Coordinates of C-alpha atoms in Angstrom, one line a residue:
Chain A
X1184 CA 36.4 15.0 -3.7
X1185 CA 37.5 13.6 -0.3
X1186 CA 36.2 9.8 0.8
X1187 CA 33.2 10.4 2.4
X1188 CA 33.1 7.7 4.9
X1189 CA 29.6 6.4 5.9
X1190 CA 29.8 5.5 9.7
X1191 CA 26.9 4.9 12.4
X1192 CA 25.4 8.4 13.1
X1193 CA 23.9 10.0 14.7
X1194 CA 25.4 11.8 11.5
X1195 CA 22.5 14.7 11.9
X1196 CA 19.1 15.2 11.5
X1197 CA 19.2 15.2 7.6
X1198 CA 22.7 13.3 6.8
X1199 CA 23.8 14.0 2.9
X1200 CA 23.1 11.3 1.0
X1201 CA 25.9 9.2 0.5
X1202 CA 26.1 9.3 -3.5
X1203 CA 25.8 12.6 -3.1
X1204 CA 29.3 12.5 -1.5
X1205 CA 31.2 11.1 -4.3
X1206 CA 30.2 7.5 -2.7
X1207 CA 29.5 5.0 -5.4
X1208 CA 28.3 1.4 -5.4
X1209 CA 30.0 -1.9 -5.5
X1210 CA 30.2 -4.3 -8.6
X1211 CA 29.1 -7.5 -8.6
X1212 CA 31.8 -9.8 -6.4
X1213 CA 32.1 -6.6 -4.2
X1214 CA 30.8 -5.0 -1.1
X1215 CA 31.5 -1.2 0.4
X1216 CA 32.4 -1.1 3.9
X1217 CA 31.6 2.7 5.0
X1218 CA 31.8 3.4 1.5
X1219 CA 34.6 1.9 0.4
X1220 CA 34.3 -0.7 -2.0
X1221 CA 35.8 -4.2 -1.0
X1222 CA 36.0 -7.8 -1.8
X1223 CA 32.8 -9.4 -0.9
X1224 CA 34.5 -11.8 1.1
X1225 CA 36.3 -9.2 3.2
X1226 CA 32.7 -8.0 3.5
X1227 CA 31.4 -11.3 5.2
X1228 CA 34.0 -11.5 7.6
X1229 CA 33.7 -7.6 9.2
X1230 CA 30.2 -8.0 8.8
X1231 CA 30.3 -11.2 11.0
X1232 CA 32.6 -9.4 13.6
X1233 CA 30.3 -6.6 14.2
X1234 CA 27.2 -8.8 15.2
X1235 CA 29.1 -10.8 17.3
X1236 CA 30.7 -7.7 18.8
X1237 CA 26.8 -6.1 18.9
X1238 CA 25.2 -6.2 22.4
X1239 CA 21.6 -5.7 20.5
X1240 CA 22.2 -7.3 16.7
X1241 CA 19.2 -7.2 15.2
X1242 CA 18.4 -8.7 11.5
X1243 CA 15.0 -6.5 10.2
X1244 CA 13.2 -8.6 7.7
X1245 CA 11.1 -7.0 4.6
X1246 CA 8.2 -7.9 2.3
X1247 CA 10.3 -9.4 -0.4
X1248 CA 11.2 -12.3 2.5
X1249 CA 8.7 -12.0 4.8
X1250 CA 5.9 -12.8 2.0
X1251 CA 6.0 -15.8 -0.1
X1252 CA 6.1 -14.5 -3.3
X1253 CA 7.8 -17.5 -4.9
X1254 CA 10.1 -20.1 -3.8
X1255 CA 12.7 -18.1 -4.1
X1256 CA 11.7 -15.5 -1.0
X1257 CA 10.7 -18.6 0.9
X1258 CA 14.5 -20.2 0.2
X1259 CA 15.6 -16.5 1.6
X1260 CA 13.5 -16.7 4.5
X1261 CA 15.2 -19.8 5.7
X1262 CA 18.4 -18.7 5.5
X1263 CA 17.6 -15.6 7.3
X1264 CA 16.2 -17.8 10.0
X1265 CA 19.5 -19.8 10.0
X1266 CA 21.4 -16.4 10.4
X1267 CA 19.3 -15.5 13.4
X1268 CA 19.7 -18.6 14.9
X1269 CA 23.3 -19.0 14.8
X1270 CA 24.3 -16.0 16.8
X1271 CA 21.7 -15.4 18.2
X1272 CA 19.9 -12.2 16.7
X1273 CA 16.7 -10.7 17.4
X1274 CA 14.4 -10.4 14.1
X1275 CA 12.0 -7.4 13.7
X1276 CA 10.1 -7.6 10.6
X1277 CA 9.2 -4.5 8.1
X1278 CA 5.8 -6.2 7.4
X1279 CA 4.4 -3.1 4.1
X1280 CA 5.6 0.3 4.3
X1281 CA 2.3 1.6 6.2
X1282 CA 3.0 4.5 7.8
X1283 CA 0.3 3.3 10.9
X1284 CA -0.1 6.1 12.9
X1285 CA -0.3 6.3 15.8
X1286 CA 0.0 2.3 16.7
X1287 CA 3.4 1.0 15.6
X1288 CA 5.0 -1.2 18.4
X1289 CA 8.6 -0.4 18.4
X1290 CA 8.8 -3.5 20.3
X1291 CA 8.1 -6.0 17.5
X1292 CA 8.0 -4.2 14.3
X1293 CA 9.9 -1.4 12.0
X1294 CA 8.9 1.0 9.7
X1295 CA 10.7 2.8 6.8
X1296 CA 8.8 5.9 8.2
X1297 CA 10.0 6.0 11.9
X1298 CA 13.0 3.3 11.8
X1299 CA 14.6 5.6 15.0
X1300 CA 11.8 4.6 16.8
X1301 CA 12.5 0.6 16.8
X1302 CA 15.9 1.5 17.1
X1303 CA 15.9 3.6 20.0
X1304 CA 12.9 1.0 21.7
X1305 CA 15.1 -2.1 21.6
X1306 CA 18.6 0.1 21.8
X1307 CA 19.7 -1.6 18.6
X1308 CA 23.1 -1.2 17.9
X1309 CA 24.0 -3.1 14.9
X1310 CA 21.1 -4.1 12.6
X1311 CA 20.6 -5.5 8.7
X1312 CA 18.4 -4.7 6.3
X1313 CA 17.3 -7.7 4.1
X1314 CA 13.8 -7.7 1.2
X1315 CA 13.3 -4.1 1.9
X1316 CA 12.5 -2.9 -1.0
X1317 CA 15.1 -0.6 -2.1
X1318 CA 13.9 3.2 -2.4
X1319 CA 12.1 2.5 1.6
X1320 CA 15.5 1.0 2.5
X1321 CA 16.8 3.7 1.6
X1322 CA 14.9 6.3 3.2
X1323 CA 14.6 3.9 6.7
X1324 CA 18.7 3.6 6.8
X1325 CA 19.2 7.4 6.1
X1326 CA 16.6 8.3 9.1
X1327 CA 18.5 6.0 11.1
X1328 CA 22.5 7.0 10.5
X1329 CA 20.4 10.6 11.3
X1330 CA 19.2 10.2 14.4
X1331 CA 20.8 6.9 16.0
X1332 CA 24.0 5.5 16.7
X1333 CA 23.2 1.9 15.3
X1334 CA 25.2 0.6 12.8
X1335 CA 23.4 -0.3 9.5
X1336 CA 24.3 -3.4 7.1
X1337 CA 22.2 -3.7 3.9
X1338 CA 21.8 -7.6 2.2
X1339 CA 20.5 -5.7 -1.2
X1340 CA 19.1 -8.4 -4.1
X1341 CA 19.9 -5.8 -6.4
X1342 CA 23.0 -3.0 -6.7
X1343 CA 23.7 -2.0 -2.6
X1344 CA 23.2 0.7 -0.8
X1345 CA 25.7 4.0 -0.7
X1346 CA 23.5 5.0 2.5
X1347 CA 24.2 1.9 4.8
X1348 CA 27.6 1.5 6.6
X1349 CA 27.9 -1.6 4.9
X1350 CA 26.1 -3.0 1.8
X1351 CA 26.3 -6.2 -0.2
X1352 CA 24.7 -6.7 -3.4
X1353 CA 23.1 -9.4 -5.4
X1354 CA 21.5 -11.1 -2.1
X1355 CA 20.8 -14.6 -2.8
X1356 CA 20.3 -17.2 -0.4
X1357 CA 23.6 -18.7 -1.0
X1358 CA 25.0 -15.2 0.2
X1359 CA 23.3 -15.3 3.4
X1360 CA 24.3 -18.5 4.4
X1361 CA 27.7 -17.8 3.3
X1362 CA 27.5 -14.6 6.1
X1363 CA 26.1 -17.3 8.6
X1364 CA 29.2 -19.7 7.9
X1365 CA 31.5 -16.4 8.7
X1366 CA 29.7 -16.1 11.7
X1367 CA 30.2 -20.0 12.6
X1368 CA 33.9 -19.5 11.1
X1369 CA 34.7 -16.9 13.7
X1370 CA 32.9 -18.6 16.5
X1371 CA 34.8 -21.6 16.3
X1372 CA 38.0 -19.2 16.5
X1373 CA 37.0 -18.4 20.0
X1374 CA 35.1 -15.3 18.8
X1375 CA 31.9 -14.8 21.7
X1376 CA 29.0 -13.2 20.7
X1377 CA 28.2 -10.0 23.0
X1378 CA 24.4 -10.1 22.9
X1379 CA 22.4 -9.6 25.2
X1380 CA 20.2 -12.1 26.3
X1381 CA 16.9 -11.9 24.8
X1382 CA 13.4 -14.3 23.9
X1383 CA 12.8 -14.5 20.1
X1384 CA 9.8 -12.3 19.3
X1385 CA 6.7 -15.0 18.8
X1386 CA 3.5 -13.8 17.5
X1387 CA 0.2 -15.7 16.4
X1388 CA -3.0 -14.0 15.5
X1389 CA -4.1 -13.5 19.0
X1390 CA -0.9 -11.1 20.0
X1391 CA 2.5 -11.2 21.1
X1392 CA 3.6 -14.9 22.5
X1393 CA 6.7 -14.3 23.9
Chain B
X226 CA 3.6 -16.0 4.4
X227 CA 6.7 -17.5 4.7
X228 CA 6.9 -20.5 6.7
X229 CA 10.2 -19.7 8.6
X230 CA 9.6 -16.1 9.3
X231 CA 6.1 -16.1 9.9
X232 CA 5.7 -16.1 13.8
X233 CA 7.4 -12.9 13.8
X234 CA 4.8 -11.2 12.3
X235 CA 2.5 -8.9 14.5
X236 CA -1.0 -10.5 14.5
X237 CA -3.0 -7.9 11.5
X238 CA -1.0 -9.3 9.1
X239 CA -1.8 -13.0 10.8
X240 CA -5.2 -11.8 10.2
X241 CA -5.4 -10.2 7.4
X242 CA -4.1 -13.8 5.5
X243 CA -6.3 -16.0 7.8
X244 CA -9.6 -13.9 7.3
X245 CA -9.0 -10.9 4.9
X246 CA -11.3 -12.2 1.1
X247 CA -8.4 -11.7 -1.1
X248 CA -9.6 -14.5 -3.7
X249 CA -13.3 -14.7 -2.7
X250 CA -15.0 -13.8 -6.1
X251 CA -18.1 -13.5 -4.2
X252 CA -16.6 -10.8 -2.0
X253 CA -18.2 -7.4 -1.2
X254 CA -19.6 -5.0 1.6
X255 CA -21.3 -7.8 3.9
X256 CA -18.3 -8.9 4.7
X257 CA -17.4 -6.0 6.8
X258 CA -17.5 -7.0 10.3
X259 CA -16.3 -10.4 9.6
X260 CA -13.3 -10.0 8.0
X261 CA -10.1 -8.7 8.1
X262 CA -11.0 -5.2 5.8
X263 CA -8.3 -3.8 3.2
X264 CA -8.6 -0.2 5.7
X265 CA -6.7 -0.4 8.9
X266 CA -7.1 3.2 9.9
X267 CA -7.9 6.4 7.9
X268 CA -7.0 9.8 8.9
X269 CA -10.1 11.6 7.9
X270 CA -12.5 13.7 9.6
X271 CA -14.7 11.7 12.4
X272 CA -17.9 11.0 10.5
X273 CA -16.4 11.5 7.2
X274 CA -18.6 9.8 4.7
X275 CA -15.5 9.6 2.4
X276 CA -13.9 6.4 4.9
X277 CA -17.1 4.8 4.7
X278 CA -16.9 5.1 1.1
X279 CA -13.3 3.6 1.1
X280 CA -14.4 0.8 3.4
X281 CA -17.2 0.1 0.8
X282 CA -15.2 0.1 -2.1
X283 CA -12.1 -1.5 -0.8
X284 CA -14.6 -4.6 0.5
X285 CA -16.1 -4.3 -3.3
X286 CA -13.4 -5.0 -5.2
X287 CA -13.9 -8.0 -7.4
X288 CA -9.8 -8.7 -6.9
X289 CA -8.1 -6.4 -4.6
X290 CA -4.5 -8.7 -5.2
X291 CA -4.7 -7.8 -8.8
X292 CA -5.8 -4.1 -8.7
X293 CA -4.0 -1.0 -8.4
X294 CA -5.2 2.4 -7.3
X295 CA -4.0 5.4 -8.6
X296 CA -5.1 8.7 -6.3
X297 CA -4.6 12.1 -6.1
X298 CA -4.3 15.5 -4.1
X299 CA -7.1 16.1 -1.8
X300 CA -8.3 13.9 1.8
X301 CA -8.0 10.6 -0.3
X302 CA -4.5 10.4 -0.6
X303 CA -4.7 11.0 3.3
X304 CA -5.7 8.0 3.4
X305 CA -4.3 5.4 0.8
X306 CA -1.1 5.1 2.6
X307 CA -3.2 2.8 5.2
X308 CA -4.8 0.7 3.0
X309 CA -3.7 -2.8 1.9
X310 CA -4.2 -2.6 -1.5
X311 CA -1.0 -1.4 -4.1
X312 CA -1.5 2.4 -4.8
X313 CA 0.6 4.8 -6.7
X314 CA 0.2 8.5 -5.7
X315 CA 0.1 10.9 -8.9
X316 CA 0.5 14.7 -9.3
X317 CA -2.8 16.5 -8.9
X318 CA -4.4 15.8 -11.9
X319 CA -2.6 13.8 -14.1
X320 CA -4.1 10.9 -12.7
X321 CA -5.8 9.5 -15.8
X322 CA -2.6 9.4 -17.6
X323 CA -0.9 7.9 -15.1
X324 CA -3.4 4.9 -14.9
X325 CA -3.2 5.1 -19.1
X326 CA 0.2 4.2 -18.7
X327 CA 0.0 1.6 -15.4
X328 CA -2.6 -0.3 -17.6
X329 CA -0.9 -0.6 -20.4
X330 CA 2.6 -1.6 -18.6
X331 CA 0.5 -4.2 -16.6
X332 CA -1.2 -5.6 -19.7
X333 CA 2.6 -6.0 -20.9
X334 CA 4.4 -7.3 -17.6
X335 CA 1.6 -9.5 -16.5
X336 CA 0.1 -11.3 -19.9
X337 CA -2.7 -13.8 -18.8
X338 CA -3.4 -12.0 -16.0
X339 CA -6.3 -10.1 -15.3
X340 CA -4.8 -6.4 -13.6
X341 CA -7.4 -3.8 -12.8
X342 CA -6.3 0.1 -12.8
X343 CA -8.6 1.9 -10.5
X344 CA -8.3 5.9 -10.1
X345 CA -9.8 7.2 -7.1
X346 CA -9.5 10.9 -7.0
X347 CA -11.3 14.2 -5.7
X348 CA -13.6 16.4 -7.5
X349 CA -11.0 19.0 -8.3
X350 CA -8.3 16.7 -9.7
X351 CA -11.0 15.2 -11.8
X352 CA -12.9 18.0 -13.3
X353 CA -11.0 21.1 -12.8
X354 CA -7.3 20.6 -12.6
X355 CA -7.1 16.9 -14.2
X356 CA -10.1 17.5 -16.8
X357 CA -7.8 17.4 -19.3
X358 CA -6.4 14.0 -18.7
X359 CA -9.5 12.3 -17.7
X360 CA -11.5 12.9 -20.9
X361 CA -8.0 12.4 -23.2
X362 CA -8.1 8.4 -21.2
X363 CA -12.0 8.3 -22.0
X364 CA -11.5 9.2 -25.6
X365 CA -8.3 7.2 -25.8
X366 CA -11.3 4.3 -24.6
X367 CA -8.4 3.1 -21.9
X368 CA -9.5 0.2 -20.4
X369 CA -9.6 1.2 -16.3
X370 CA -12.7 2.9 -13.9
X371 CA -12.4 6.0 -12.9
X372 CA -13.9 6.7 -9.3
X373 CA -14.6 10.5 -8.3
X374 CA -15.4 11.5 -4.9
X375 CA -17.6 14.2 -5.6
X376 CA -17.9 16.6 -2.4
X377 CA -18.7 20.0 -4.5
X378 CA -15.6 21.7 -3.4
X379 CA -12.1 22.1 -2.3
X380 CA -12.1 20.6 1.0
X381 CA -8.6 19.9 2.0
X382 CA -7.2 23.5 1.1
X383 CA -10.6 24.9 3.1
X384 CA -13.6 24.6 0.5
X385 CA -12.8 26.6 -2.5
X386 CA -15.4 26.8 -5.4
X387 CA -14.9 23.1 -7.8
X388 CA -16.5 22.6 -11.1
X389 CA -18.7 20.3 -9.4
X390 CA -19.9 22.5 -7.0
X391 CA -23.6 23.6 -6.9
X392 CA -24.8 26.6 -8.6
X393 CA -25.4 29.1 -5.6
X394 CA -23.3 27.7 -2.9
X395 CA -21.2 29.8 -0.4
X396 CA -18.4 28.3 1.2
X397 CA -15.3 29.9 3.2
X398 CA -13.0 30.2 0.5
X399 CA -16.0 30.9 -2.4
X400 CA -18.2 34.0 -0.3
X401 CA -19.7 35.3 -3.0
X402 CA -21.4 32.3 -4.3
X403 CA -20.7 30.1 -7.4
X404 CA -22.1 31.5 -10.6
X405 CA -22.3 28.3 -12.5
X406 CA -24.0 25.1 -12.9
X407 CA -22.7 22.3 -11.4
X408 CA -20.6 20.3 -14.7
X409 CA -22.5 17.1 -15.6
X410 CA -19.7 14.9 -15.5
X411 CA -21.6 12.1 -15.4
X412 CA -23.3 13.1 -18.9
X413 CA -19.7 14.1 -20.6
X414 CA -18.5 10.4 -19.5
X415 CA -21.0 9.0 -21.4
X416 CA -20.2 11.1 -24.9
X417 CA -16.7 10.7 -24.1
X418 CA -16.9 7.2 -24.7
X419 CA -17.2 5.5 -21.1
X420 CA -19.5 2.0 -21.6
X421 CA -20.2 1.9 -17.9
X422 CA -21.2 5.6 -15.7
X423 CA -22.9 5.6 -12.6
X424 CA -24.2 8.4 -10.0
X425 CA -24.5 7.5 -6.9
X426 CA -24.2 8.3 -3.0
X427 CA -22.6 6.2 -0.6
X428 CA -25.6 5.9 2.4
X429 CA -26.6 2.6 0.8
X430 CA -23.6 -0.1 0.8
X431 CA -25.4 -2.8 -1.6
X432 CA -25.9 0.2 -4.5
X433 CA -22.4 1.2 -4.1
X434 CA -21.2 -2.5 -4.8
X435 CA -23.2 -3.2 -7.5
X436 CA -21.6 -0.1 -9.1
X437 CA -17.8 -0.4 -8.1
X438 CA -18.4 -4.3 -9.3
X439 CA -19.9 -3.4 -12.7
X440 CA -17.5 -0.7 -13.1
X441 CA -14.7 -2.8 -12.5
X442 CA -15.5 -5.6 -14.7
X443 CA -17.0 -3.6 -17.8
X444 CA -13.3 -1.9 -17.7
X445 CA -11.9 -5.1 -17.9
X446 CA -13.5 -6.4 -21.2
X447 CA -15.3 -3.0 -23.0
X448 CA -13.6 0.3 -22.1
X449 CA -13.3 3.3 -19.6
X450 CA -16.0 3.5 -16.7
X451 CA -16.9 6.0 -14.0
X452 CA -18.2 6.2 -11.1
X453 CA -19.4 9.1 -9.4
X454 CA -20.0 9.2 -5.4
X455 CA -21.5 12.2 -3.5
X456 CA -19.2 12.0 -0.4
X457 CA -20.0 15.8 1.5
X458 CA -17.5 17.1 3.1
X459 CA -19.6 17.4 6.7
X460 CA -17.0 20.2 7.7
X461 CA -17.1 22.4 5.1
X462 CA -21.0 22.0 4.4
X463 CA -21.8 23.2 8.4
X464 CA -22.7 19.7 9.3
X465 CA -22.2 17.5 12.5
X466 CA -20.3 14.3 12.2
X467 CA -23.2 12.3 12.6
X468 CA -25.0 13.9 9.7
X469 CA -23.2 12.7 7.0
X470 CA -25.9 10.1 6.1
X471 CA -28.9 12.3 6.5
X472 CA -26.9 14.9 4.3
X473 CA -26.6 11.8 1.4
X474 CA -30.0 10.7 1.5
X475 CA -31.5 14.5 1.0
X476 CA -29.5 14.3 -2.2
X477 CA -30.7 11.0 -3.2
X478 CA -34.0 12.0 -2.7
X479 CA -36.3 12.8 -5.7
X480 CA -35.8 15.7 -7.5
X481 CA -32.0 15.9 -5.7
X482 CA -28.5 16.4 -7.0
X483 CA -27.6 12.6 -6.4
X484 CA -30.6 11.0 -7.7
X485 CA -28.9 7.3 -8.5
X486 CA -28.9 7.1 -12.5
X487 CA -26.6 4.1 -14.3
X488 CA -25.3 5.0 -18.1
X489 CA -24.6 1.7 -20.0
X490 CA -23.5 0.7 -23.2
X491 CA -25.4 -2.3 -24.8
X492 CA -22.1 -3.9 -25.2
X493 CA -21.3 -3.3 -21.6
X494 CA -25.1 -4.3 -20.8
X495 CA -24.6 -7.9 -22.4
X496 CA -21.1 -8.4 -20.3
X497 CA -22.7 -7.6 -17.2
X498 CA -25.9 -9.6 -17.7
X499 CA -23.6 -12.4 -18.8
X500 CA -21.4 -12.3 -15.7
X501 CA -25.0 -12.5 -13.8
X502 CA -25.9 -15.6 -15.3
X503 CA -22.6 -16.8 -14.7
X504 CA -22.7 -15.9 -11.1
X505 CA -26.1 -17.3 -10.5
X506 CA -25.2 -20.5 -12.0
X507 CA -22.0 -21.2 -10.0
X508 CA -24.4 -20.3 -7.2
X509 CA -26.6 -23.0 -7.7
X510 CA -24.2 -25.5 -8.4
X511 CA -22.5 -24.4 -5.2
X512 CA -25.6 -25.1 -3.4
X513 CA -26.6 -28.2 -5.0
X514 CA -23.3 -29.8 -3.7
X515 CA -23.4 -28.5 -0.6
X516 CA -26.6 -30.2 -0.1
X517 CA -25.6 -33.4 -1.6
X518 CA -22.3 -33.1 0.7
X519 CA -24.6 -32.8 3.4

């Protein structure tokens, strides 16, 4: 079977799912770029080059890290926020898997059901998946190599995605940070970051801040 | 919430942890209109008397962190994908036995920690096509309640003839009439073994507390319950939105289908009065130091 190489779509409306292919997924110490497995820290490095190459990078948040479950999530959330900070990168969180009908604001929130919908909105063109659970993360970065031409990254806790252009596996919060010190690492080579300027999303309980 | 992420997130969530009663053991269906509710949206009928049922039972629940529903085929799994509460959606039928197994697991992954199973399923998944499985749970005395939303017929596929539809009645799909009694579900729980059965409609919010609460917690500590809720399908009946409630209170009336009527084990009897005197006491104390406080 050839490599099928998983790039950012729009690959059609119902891309083949990449295992499917003959794609398979990293072990632990690796990472697939467009479904070729890799050296995690070869991994960290591209990774970092395509936010800071990405006019819209975008980091979308899930319930394992947006909930406090445990210490644990709340370490991950942290990091997350450190990551988003240091480039700068928008964050949209995937809040529960409701489907919400008709009221989703594309603006400030993501769904596994319509992910196309936040990406077109905000033109997203590089994003990453981090405490989506895996079978919706699945489903979300499919839709969204279908129908978009964003780039998809996936910070999995457990084995990776095949369907994201780039997955780690075995997310920790050490592993984040360790992508947020590539992105410093390259910065202080003279590497810019491309993004657009753009207010952090700030909600409270009354509606949107800012 | 996490601390560092938690400005991100669009304000129902905000809401739902600063007012939602996750925790409140004193919970229930008054606190609908003050509260964040467990329902966001449903994507029933206007006038369907089966959301207000949801929003009843979901405001009922004596620990909605710790339960999980199990549904099935029909206008209820329309709307569980809304809902805050964990849900698994089963094959039509086999609901029972999924729940049988979900319980168990729980019992295993979660020792010390009280997990309730809830089905919530249509008339047909429960007496026609999932019969089977919801008697084998009862006999198998499996410790979760099992809710029925009993509207007499197939409504979602266009109100076909059910087991639990009235002797007589014509619907679209059923023109010649049925020819047989409606099944007394509520009697076969009972000699199947359920310590806690209840009939009920859903046009009085207090009643259908009281039942979801006992139901609940007599599954928790005695065995299999049931609960069964008249919730006509307004559509499919010839009715107008708004007579939902008029169409539940003819049933309710004397000498109607839906005449309330509570089956309960004496076991099940001295949990619940137990739990009262519990709840009365921690009521008073409650009250005493408020006053003293004051």
């Amino acid at each position: 079977m050839s490599h099928y190489e998983v790039k950012a779509g729009p690959e059609a409306y119902l891309p083949p799912a990449a295992a499917s292919m003959g794609n398979v997924l990293p072990d632990p110490g690796q990472a697939h770029i467009g479904g070729v497995i890799v050296p995690e820290e070869e991994a960290y490095e591209f990774a970092a080059r395509k936010f800071l190459e990405a006019k819209v990078p975008t980091i979308f948040p899930g319930p394992l890290v947006l909930w406090k479950w445990n210490e644990h999530a709340a370490e991950k959330a942290k990091a997350i926020r450190e990551l988003a900070n240091e480039l700068p990168m928008r964050l949209i969180p995937m809040a529960d898997y409701r489907p919400k009908y008709p009221k989703i604001d594309a603006a400030v929130e993501i769904n596994p059901n319509h992910p196309n919908l936040t990406i077109w909105h905000n033109k997203i063109d590089v994003c990453i998946f981090v405490g989506v659970h895996c079978h919706q993360a699945n489903l979300a970065l499919k839709i969204i190599r279908g129908g978009t031409d964003c780039y998809t990254m996936a910070m999995c806790a457990q084995a990776g995605h095949e369907d994201a252009c780039l997955s780690f596996r075995d997310a920790t919060p050490e592993k984040i940070r360790k992508l947020t010190a590539a992105v410093k690492k390259l910065k202080s080579e003279g590497v810019k970051s491309q993004a657009e300027e753009f207010t952090q999303i700030k909600m409270t309980r009354e509606g949107r801040v800012t | 919430m996490c601390e560092d992420l938690a400005d991100i997130m669009p304000p129902e969530y905000q809401e739902l942890v600063a007012t939602a009663t996750f925790g409140n053991q004193d919970r229930g269906w008054k606190d609908i209109g003050s509260s964040k509710e467990l329902i966001e949206q449903h994507s029933l009928c206007a006038g369907c008397p089966e959301s207000i049922a949801f929003r009843y039972i979901l405001a009922s629940l004596p620990a909605p962190e710790d339960t999980v529903f199990v549904g099935s085929t029909g206008c209820t799994s329309l709307v569980f994908p809304h809902v805050a509460v964990q849900n698994i959606h089963s094959l039509f039928g086999n609901q029972n036995a999924i729940a049988s197994g979900l319980k168990r697991t729980l019992a295993s992954r979660f020792p010390g920690v009280e997990k309730d199973v809830v089905v919530l399923a249509g008339d047909g998944a429960t007496v026609d096509i999932g019969l089977d499985m919801t008697m084998q749970s009862w006999f198998r005395q499996e410790k979760f309640t099992t809710i029925c939303f009993d509207n007499e017929l197939y409504a979602n596929t266009g109100g076909q003839e059910s087991g639990l539809m009235q002797k007589g009645f014509v619907a679209k799909m059923a023109p010649k009439g049925k020819n047989f009694d409606k099944v007394r579900l509520a009697e076969i729980a009972r000699e199947a073994g359920c310590a806690y059965v209840a009939v009920l409609t859903v046009s009085k919010p207090n009643r259908v507390e009281q039942a979801i609460k006992n139901a609940v917690l007599v599954a928790r500590e005695v065995g299999p319950t049931f609960v069964q809720l008249y919730t006509p399908c307004i559509l499919e009946i010839g009715k107008q939105s708004m007579e939902g409630l008029d169409e539940m209170k003819d049933a309710e009336s004397i000498g109607g289908r839906f005449v309330q009527k509570e089956f309960i084990t004496d076991e099940a009897q001295k949990l619940l009065d137990s739990i009262k005197e519990e709840t009365k006491a921690r009521k008073k104390a409650a009250k005493e130091k408020k006053s003293v406080n004051a």
